[in-house]
Amino acid sequence: MLDAIRRDIVEGVVPPGSVLEVDVLAAEHDVSRIPVREALMTLVGEGLVEHRLRRGYTVTRLADGELAQLYSVRGALELAALAVAVRHVADEDVAAAALAHEALQRAVRDGDEREYHRASRAFHAALTRPSRMPRLLAVFDRVWDLTDPYRPMDDLGAQEAARLHAEHGAMLAAFAAGDAGALLAGAAAHQENLSARVRGRQFAPQAPPAPSRRARRRTGAGRHAPPAGDDPCDGQEVAVTASEGKAEITTSDPRALEREVELRRAQLAGTIDELTDRLKPAAIQKRALASARERASAFATHPDGSPRTARLAAVGGVVLGVAALLVVRAVRGRR
C-alpha cells in the first residue's frame, strides 16, 4: 500500500496539492485507517506528503523556485555518483544501461510521456548504480521523487525530445567506453538543459482526480477534497468552543461547516479503530485471562514476590478437604 500511494504521487496520478482522504485510501486498498495513516506519515518523512492540524494530509506542493533548486541538487548528486560509477563499469552494467536506453527510445518514438518519465529515470539509475554508494543513491532517489510529480518533461515536442535523447546516447557511449571526462561533461550539459526547461516553465498542479467507484461506494465520497488553498474553509470564520463537555462548531458558511465536521470525523477515526479492536471477543478473552492471572498472583504472593504461606496453606487445606469429601461420597455410593 505504501509503495502504491508513493507511486501514484510520483507519477502524478495524485497531483501536488491534492488532499489525501484517509477513508478513501483505506477503501481503495481494503485496509483499516491505521495502516493508511502509518503509510502517510512515512511519506511525510520523505517529503512527498504534508500533514497539517485540522487539514489532514496533502501531497506536497513546492513553492516557486523550489523545483529548479531540486533539479540543481539532483544534478550535483548524479555527477558525484557518475564520477565513481564510471571507474567500476562492468559488462552487465553496460547491458542494463543499453536496455534502459532502448526503452527510452521507444517512448520518444511513441510520444508516450508517462513512459518517457519512467524510462528516463531507469536510464539515469542504470548509469549511477555501479557507484555502489547506497546512501548517496537513496538521497538521489528521494530528490527525484520530489521532482517527478510535476511531470517536467511533458509536452516536450519532437525536436526537444530528440535533442535530449541524443544527449542520453552520448552519455551511454561515454559510459560504455569508461570515458569519465566525456561522461561527466555530457551529464553536466544534459542537466543544464533540463534545469533551463524547468526554470522557463510554470508547473501548475492539475485538478485532483476523482476516487475510484469502489471507494465512492464504500465511503460515500463523491470526489477528492480540493487542493490546499482552495479549501472551502479558507477565508471563513470557523470557531470551535467547549461547552459543558461538548464541542461546538460555529461558522457562517454551510460548506465550511460540512468540511469542519468531516475533519472532526477523521480525527476520531483512530480512536474508533482502537475501540473496535478492544471490543473483539479474542481481545476481551485475552484481557480477562490477564486479569485473572494478576488476581491469582496478588492472592498467592507478597508485593516483593515471596509466597503468602498462610493463604497457600489455607487453600491447600480446602482443596484436600473437598477431595476427601468426594472420595467418601464415592465409597458410600459403591456400597
CSV table of C-alpha atoms in Angstrom, one decimal:
chain,number,residue,atom,x,y,z
A,1,MET,CA,0.0,0.0,0.0
A,2,LEU,CA,2.8,2.4,0.9
A,3,ASP,CA,4.5,1.8,-2.4
A,4,ALA,CA,1.2,2.2,-4.3
A,5,ILE,CA,0.5,5.6,-2.7
A,6,ARG,CA,4.1,6.7,-3.3
A,7,ARG,CA,3.9,5.6,-7.0
A,8,ASP,CA,0.6,7.5,-7.5
A,9,ILE,CA,2.2,10.6,-6.1
A,10,VAL,CA,5.5,10.3,-8.0
A,11,GLU,CA,3.8,9.5,-11.3
A,12,GLY,CA,1.4,12.5,-11.0
A,13,VAL,CA,-1.8,10.4,-10.7
A,14,VAL,CA,-2.5,12.4,-7.5
A,15,PRO,CA,-1.1,15.9,-8.3
A,16,PRO,CA,0.7,18.2,-5.9
A,17,GLY,CA,-1.7,20.0,-3.6
A,18,SER,CA,-4.3,17.1,-3.6
A,19,VAL,CA,-5.9,16.2,-0.3
A,20,LEU,CA,-5.3,12.5,0.6
A,21,GLU,CA,-8.5,11.2,2.2
A,22,VAL,CA,-7.7,8.5,4.8
A,23,ASP,CA,-11.1,6.9,4.3
A,24,VAL,CA,-10.9,6.8,0.5
A,25,LEU,CA,-7.4,5.3,0.6
A,26,ALA,CA,-8.5,2.7,3.2
A,27,ALA,CA,-11.4,1.7,1.0
A,28,GLU,CA,-9.3,1.5,-2.2
A,29,HIS,CA,-6.7,-0.7,-0.5
A,30,ASP,CA,-9.1,-2.7,1.6
A,31,VAL,CA,-7.4,-1.9,4.9
A,32,SER,CA,-8.3,0.0,8.0
A,33,ARG,CA,-7.4,3.6,8.6
A,34,ILE,CA,-4.5,2.8,10.9
A,35,PRO,CA,-2.1,1.4,8.2
A,36,VAL,CA,-3.1,4.2,5.9
A,37,ARG,CA,-2.1,6.8,8.5
A,38,GLU,CA,1.2,4.9,9.1
A,39,ALA,CA,1.9,5.0,5.3
A,40,LEU,CA,1.1,8.7,5.0
A,41,MET,CA,3.4,9.5,8.0
A,42,THR,CA,6.2,7.6,6.2
A,43,LEU,CA,5.6,9.8,3.1
A,44,VAL,CA,5.6,12.9,5.3
A,45,GLY,CA,9.1,11.9,6.4
A,46,GLU,CA,10.1,11.5,2.7
A,47,GLY,CA,8.8,15.0,1.9
A,48,LEU,CA,6.1,13.8,-0.5
A,49,VAL,CA,3.2,14.5,1.8
A,50,GLU,CA,2.4,17.3,4.3
A,51,HIS,CA,0.3,17.0,7.4
A,52,ARG,CA,-1.4,20.0,9.0
A,53,LEU,CA,-3.6,20.1,12.0
A,54,ARG,CA,-7.3,20.2,11.1
A,55,ARG,CA,-6.3,20.0,7.4
A,56,GLY,CA,-5.2,16.4,7.2
A,57,TYR,CA,-2.8,15.1,4.6
A,58,THR,CA,-1.9,16.7,1.3
A,59,VAL,CA,0.5,16.0,-1.5
A,60,THR,CA,3.5,18.3,-1.1
A,61,ARG,CA,3.2,21.4,-3.4
A,62,LEU,CA,6.6,23.1,-4.0
A,63,ALA,CA,6.9,26.8,-3.6
A,64,ASP,CA,8.1,29.0,-6.5
A,65,GLY,CA,11.7,28.2,-7.4
A,66,GLU,CA,11.9,25.1,-5.3
A,67,LEU,CA,11.6,22.8,-8.3
A,68,ALA,CA,14.6,24.4,-10.0
A,69,GLN,CA,16.6,24.2,-6.8
A,70,LEU,CA,15.8,20.5,-6.5
A,71,TYR,CA,16.9,19.9,-10.1
A,72,SER,CA,20.3,21.5,-9.2
A,73,VAL,CA,20.6,19.2,-6.2
A,74,ARG,CA,19.7,16.2,-8.3
A,75,GLY,CA,22.3,17.1,-10.9
A,76,ALA,CA,25.0,17.5,-8.3
A,77,LEU,CA,24.2,14.1,-6.7
A,78,GLU,CA,24.2,12.5,-10.1
A,79,LEU,CA,27.5,13.9,-11.1
A,80,ALA,CA,29.0,12.7,-7.8
A,81,ALA,CA,27.7,9.2,-8.4
A,82,LEU,CA,28.8,9.1,-12.1
A,83,ALA,CA,32.4,10.1,-11.2
A,84,VAL,CA,32.7,7.0,-9.1
A,85,ALA,CA,30.5,4.7,-11.3
A,86,VAL,CA,32.5,5.2,-14.4
A,87,ARG,CA,35.5,3.6,-12.7
A,88,HIS,CA,33.6,0.4,-11.9
A,89,VAL,CA,31.6,-0.2,-15.1
A,90,ALA,CA,31.2,-3.9,-15.9
A,91,ASP,CA,29.7,-5.6,-19.0
A,92,GLU,CA,26.4,-6.2,-17.2
A,93,ASP,CA,26.2,-2.5,-16.3
A,94,VAL,CA,26.6,-1.5,-19.9
A,95,ALA,CA,23.9,-4.1,-20.9
A,96,ALA,CA,21.4,-2.7,-18.3
A,97,ALA,CA,22.0,0.9,-19.4
A,98,ALA,CA,21.6,-0.1,-23.1
A,99,LEU,CA,18.2,-1.8,-22.3
A,100,ALA,CA,17.0,1.3,-20.5
A,101,HIS,CA,18.1,3.5,-23.4
A,102,GLU,CA,16.1,1.3,-25.8
A,103,ALA,CA,13.0,1.7,-23.7
A,104,LEU,CA,13.6,5.4,-23.6
A,105,GLN,CA,13.9,5.5,-27.4
A,106,ARG,CA,10.6,3.6,-27.8
A,107,ALA,CA,8.9,6.2,-25.5
A,108,VAL,CA,10.3,9.0,-27.6
A,109,ARG,CA,9.2,7.4,-30.8
A,110,ASP,CA,5.6,6.7,-29.5
A,111,GLY,CA,5.3,10.0,-27.8
A,112,ASP,CA,4.4,8.3,-24.5
A,113,GLU,CA,5.0,11.0,-21.9
A,114,ARG,CA,4.4,8.8,-18.9
A,115,GLU,CA,6.6,6.0,-20.1
A,116,TYR,CA,9.3,8.6,-21.1
A,117,HIS,CA,9.5,9.7,-17.4
A,118,ARG,CA,9.8,6.1,-16.2
A,119,ALA,CA,12.4,5.1,-18.8
A,120,SER,CA,14.4,8.3,-18.3
A,121,ARG,CA,14.7,7.6,-14.6
A,122,ALA,CA,15.6,4.0,-15.2
A,123,PHE,CA,18.3,5.1,-17.6
A,124,HIS,CA,19.9,7.6,-15.2
A,125,ALA,CA,19.6,5.0,-12.4
A,126,ALA,CA,21.5,2.4,-14.6
A,127,LEU,CA,24.3,4.9,-15.1
A,128,THR,CA,24.7,5.7,-11.4
A,129,ARG,CA,24.2,2.2,-10.0
A,130,PRO,CA,27.8,1.0,-10.5
A,131,SER,CA,29.0,3.6,-8.0
A,132,ARG,CA,27.9,1.3,-5.2
A,133,MET,CA,27.1,4.3,-3.0
A,134,PRO,CA,23.8,3.3,-1.5
A,135,ARG,CA,23.3,6.3,0.8
A,136,LEU,CA,24.0,8.8,-2.0
A,137,LEU,CA,21.8,6.9,-4.4
A,138,ALA,CA,19.0,6.8,-1.8
A,139,VAL,CA,19.1,10.6,-1.4
A,140,PHE,CA,19.2,10.8,-5.2
A,141,ASP,CA,16.0,8.7,-5.5
A,142,ARG,CA,14.3,10.8,-2.8
A,143,VAL,CA,15.0,14.1,-4.6
A,144,TRP,CA,13.9,12.6,-7.9
A,145,ASP,CA,10.6,11.5,-6.2
A,146,LEU,CA,10.1,15.2,-5.3
A,147,THR,CA,10.6,16.5,-8.8
A,148,ASP,CA,8.7,13.8,-10.8
A,149,PRO,CA,5.1,14.7,-9.7
A,150,TYR,CA,5.5,18.0,-11.7
A,151,ARG,CA,6.0,16.0,-14.9
A,152,PRO,CA,8.6,18.5,-16.2
A,153,MET,CA,9.2,16.6,-19.4
A,154,ASP,CA,5.6,16.5,-20.5
A,155,ASP,CA,4.8,18.4,-23.8
A,156,LEU,CA,8.5,18.2,-24.9
A,157,GLY,CA,7.8,18.3,-28.6
A,158,ALA,CA,9.5,16.1,-31.1
A,159,GLN,CA,12.5,18.4,-31.6
A,160,GLU,CA,13.3,18.9,-27.9
A,161,ALA,CA,12.7,15.2,-27.2
A,162,ALA,CA,15.1,14.2,-30.0
A,163,ARG,CA,17.8,16.6,-28.6
A,164,LEU,CA,17.5,15.3,-25.1
A,165,HIS,CA,17.6,11.7,-26.3
A,166,ALA,CA,20.7,12.4,-28.3
A,167,GLU,CA,22.3,13.6,-25.1
A,168,HIS,CA,21.3,10.3,-23.5
A,169,GLY,CA,23.0,8.5,-26.4
A,170,ALA,CA,26.3,10.4,-25.9
A,171,MET,CA,26.2,9.6,-22.2
A,172,LEU,CA,25.7,5.9,-22.8
A,173,ALA,CA,28.6,5.8,-25.3
A,174,ALA,CA,30.9,7.5,-22.8
A,175,PHE,CA,29.7,5.2,-20.0
A,176,ALA,CA,30.4,2.1,-22.1
A,177,ALA,CA,33.8,3.4,-23.1
A,178,GLY,CA,34.7,4.2,-19.5
A,179,ASP,CA,35.5,7.8,-20.6
A,180,ALA,CA,35.0,9.8,-17.3
A,181,GLY,CA,35.6,13.2,-18.9
A,182,ALA,CA,33.1,12.8,-21.7
A,183,LEU,CA,30.5,11.2,-19.4
A,184,LEU,CA,30.7,14.0,-16.8
A,185,ALA,CA,30.8,16.7,-19.4
A,186,GLY,CA,27.8,15.2,-21.2
A,187,ALA,CA,25.9,14.7,-17.9
A,188,ALA,CA,26.5,18.3,-16.9
A,189,ALA,CA,25.3,19.7,-20.2
A,190,HIS,CA,22.3,17.5,-20.1
A,191,GLN,CA,21.5,18.6,-16.5
A,192,GLU,CA,21.8,22.3,-17.5
A,193,ASN,CA,19.3,21.8,-20.4
A,194,LEU,CA,16.8,20.1,-18.0
A,195,SER,CA,17.2,22.9,-15.4
A,196,ALA,CA,16.7,25.6,-18.1
A,197,ARG,CA,13.5,23.9,-19.2
A,198,VAL,CA,12.3,23.8,-15.6
A,199,ARG,CA,13.2,27.4,-14.9
A,200,GLY,CA,11.4,28.5,-18.1
A,201,ARG,CA,8.1,26.8,-17.3
A,202,GLN,CA,5.3,27.1,-14.8
A,203,PHE,CA,4.1,23.8,-13.5
A,204,ALA,CA,0.6,24.4,-12.1
A,205,PRO,CA,-0.8,21.4,-10.4
A,206,GLN,CA,-3.7,19.7,-12.2
A,207,ALA,CA,-7.2,19.2,-10.7
A,208,PRO,CA,-7.3,16.2,-8.3
A,209,PRO,CA,-8.7,13.0,-9.9
A,210,ALA,CA,-12.0,11.5,-8.7
A,211,PRO,CA,-11.7,8.5,-6.4
A,212,SER,CA,-12.5,5.0,-7.8
A,213,ARG,CA,-16.1,3.8,-7.9
A,214,ARG,CA,-15.2,1.2,-5.3
A,215,ALA,CA,-14.0,4.0,-3.0
A,216,ARG,CA,-17.2,6.1,-3.6
A,217,ARG,CA,-19.4,3.0,-3.0
A,218,ARG,CA,-17.7,2.1,0.3
A,219,THR,CA,-17.2,5.5,1.7
A,220,GLY,CA,-19.9,7.6,0.1
A,221,ALA,CA,-17.3,10.0,-1.2
A,222,GLY,CA,-18.2,11.7,-4.5
A,223,ARG,CA,-14.9,13.4,-5.1
A,224,HIS,CA,-11.5,14.1,-3.7
A,225,ALA,CA,-11.2,17.1,-1.4
A,226,PRO,CA,-9.9,20.2,-3.2
A,227,PRO,CA,-6.2,21.1,-3.2
A,228,ALA,CA,-4.8,23.1,-0.3
A,229,GLY,CA,-5.5,26.8,-0.9
A,230,ASP,CA,-9.0,26.0,-2.4
A,231,ASP,CA,-10.4,24.6,0.8
A,232,PRO,CA,-13.9,25.8,1.4
A,233,CYS,CA,-12.9,26.7,5.0
A,234,ASP,CA,-10.2,29.1,3.7
A,235,GLY,CA,-11.3,32.7,4.4
A,236,GLN,CA,-14.2,31.6,6.6
A,237,GLU,CA,-14.5,32.1,10.3
A,238,VAL,CA,-14.7,28.7,11.9
A,239,ALA,CA,-14.8,28.7,15.7
A,240,VAL,CA,-14.6,25.6,17.9
A,241,THR,CA,-15.6,26.0,21.6
A,242,ALA,CA,-16.2,23.7,24.5
A,243,SER,CA,-19.5,23.9,26.4
A,244,GLU,CA,-20.5,21.5,29.2
A,245,GLY,CA,-18.0,18.9,27.9
A,246,LYS,CA,-19.3,19.1,24.3
A,247,ALA,CA,-17.5,20.5,21.3
A,248,GLU,CA,-19.5,23.2,19.4
A,249,ILE,CA,-18.6,24.4,15.9
A,250,THR,CA,-19.8,27.8,14.6
A,251,THR,CA,-19.4,29.1,11.1
A,252,SER,CA,-21.1,31.4,8.8
A,253,ASP,CA,-20.6,29.1,5.7
A,254,PRO,CA,-22.5,25.8,5.4
A,255,ARG,CA,-19.7,24.4,3.2
A,256,ALA,CA,-17.2,25.3,5.8
A,257,LEU,CA,-19.3,23.6,8.5
A,258,GLU,CA,-19.5,20.5,6.4
A,259,ARG,CA,-15.8,20.4,5.9
A,260,GLU,CA,-15.1,21.0,9.6
A,261,VAL,CA,-17.4,18.2,10.6
A,262,GLU,CA,-15.6,15.9,8.2
A,263,LEU,CA,-12.2,16.8,9.7
A,264,ARG,CA,-13.6,16.1,13.1
A,265,ARG,CA,-14.8,12.7,12.0
A,266,ALA,CA,-11.4,11.9,10.5
A,267,GLN,CA,-9.6,12.9,13.8
A,268,LEU,CA,-11.9,10.4,15.7
A,269,ALA,CA,-11.2,7.6,13.2
A,270,GLY,CA,-8.1,6.3,15.1
A,271,THR,CA,-10.0,6.2,18.4
A,272,ILE,CA,-12.9,4.3,16.8
A,273,ASP,CA,-10.5,1.8,15.3
A,274,GLU,CA,-8.8,1.2,18.6
A,275,LEU,CA,-12.1,0.8,20.4
A,276,THR,CA,-13.3,-1.7,17.8
A,277,ASP,CA,-10.2,-3.8,18.2
A,278,ARG,CA,-10.6,-3.7,22.0
A,279,LEU,CA,-14.2,-5.0,21.7
A,280,LYS,CA,-13.3,-8.1,19.7
A,281,PRO,CA,-14.1,-11.3,21.5
A,282,ALA,CA,-10.5,-12.5,21.3
A,283,ALA,CA,-9.3,-9.3,22.8
A,284,ILE,CA,-11.9,-9.4,25.6
A,285,GLN,CA,-10.9,-13.0,26.4
A,286,LYS,CA,-7.2,-12.1,26.4
A,287,ARG,CA,-7.8,-9.2,28.9
A,288,ALA,CA,-10.0,-11.5,31.1
A,289,LEU,CA,-7.2,-14.1,31.3
A,290,ALA,CA,-4.6,-11.5,32.1
A,291,SER,CA,-6.8,-10.0,34.8
A,292,ALA,CA,-7.4,-13.5,36.3
A,293,ARG,CA,-3.7,-14.2,36.4
A,294,GLU,CA,-3.0,-10.9,38.0
A,295,ARG,CA,-5.6,-11.5,40.8
A,296,ALA,CA,-4.3,-15.0,41.4
A,297,SER,CA,-0.7,-13.8,41.6
A,298,ALA,CA,-1.7,-11.0,44.0
A,299,PHE,CA,-3.5,-13.5,46.2
A,300,ALA,CA,-0.7,-16.0,46.3
A,301,THR,CA,2.4,-13.8,46.6
A,302,HIS,CA,3.5,-10.7,48.5
A,303,PRO,CA,4.4,-7.5,46.7
A,304,ASP,CA,8.1,-8.5,46.8
A,305,GLY,CA,7.3,-11.8,45.0
A,306,SER,CA,7.6,-14.1,48.1
A,307,PRO,CA,4.7,-16.6,48.5
A,308,ARG,CA,1.9,-16.0,51.0
A,309,THR,CA,2.4,-19.2,53.0
A,310,ALA,CA,-0.7,-18.8,55.2
A,311,ARG,CA,-3.0,-18.3,52.2
A,312,LEU,CA,-1.5,-21.1,50.2
A,313,ALA,CA,-1.8,-23.5,53.2
A,314,ALA,CA,-5.5,-22.5,53.7
A,315,VAL,CA,-6.2,-23.0,50.0
A,316,GLY,CA,-4.4,-26.4,50.2
A,317,GLY,CA,-6.5,-27.4,53.2
A,318,VAL,CA,-9.7,-26.5,51.4
A,319,VAL,CA,-8.7,-28.4,48.3
A,320,LEU,CA,-7.8,-31.5,50.4
A,321,GLY,CA,-11.0,-31.3,52.3
A,322,VAL,CA,-13.1,-31.1,49.2
A,323,ALA,CA,-11.1,-34.1,47.7
A,324,ALA,CA,-11.7,-36.2,50.8
A,325,LEU,CA,-15.4,-35.4,50.8
A,326,LEU,CA,-15.6,-36.5,47.2
A,327,VAL,CA,-13.8,-39.8,48.0
A,328,VAL,CA,-16.1,-40.5,50.9
A,329,ARG,CA,-19.2,-39.9,48.8
A,330,ALA,CA,-17.8,-42.2,46.0
A,331,VAL,CA,-17.2,-45.0,48.5
A,332,ARG,CA,-20.7,-44.7,50.0
A,333,GLY,CA,-22.1,-44.7,46.5
A,334,ARG,CA,-20.5,-48.0,45.7
A,335,ARG,CA,-22.0,-49.6,48.9
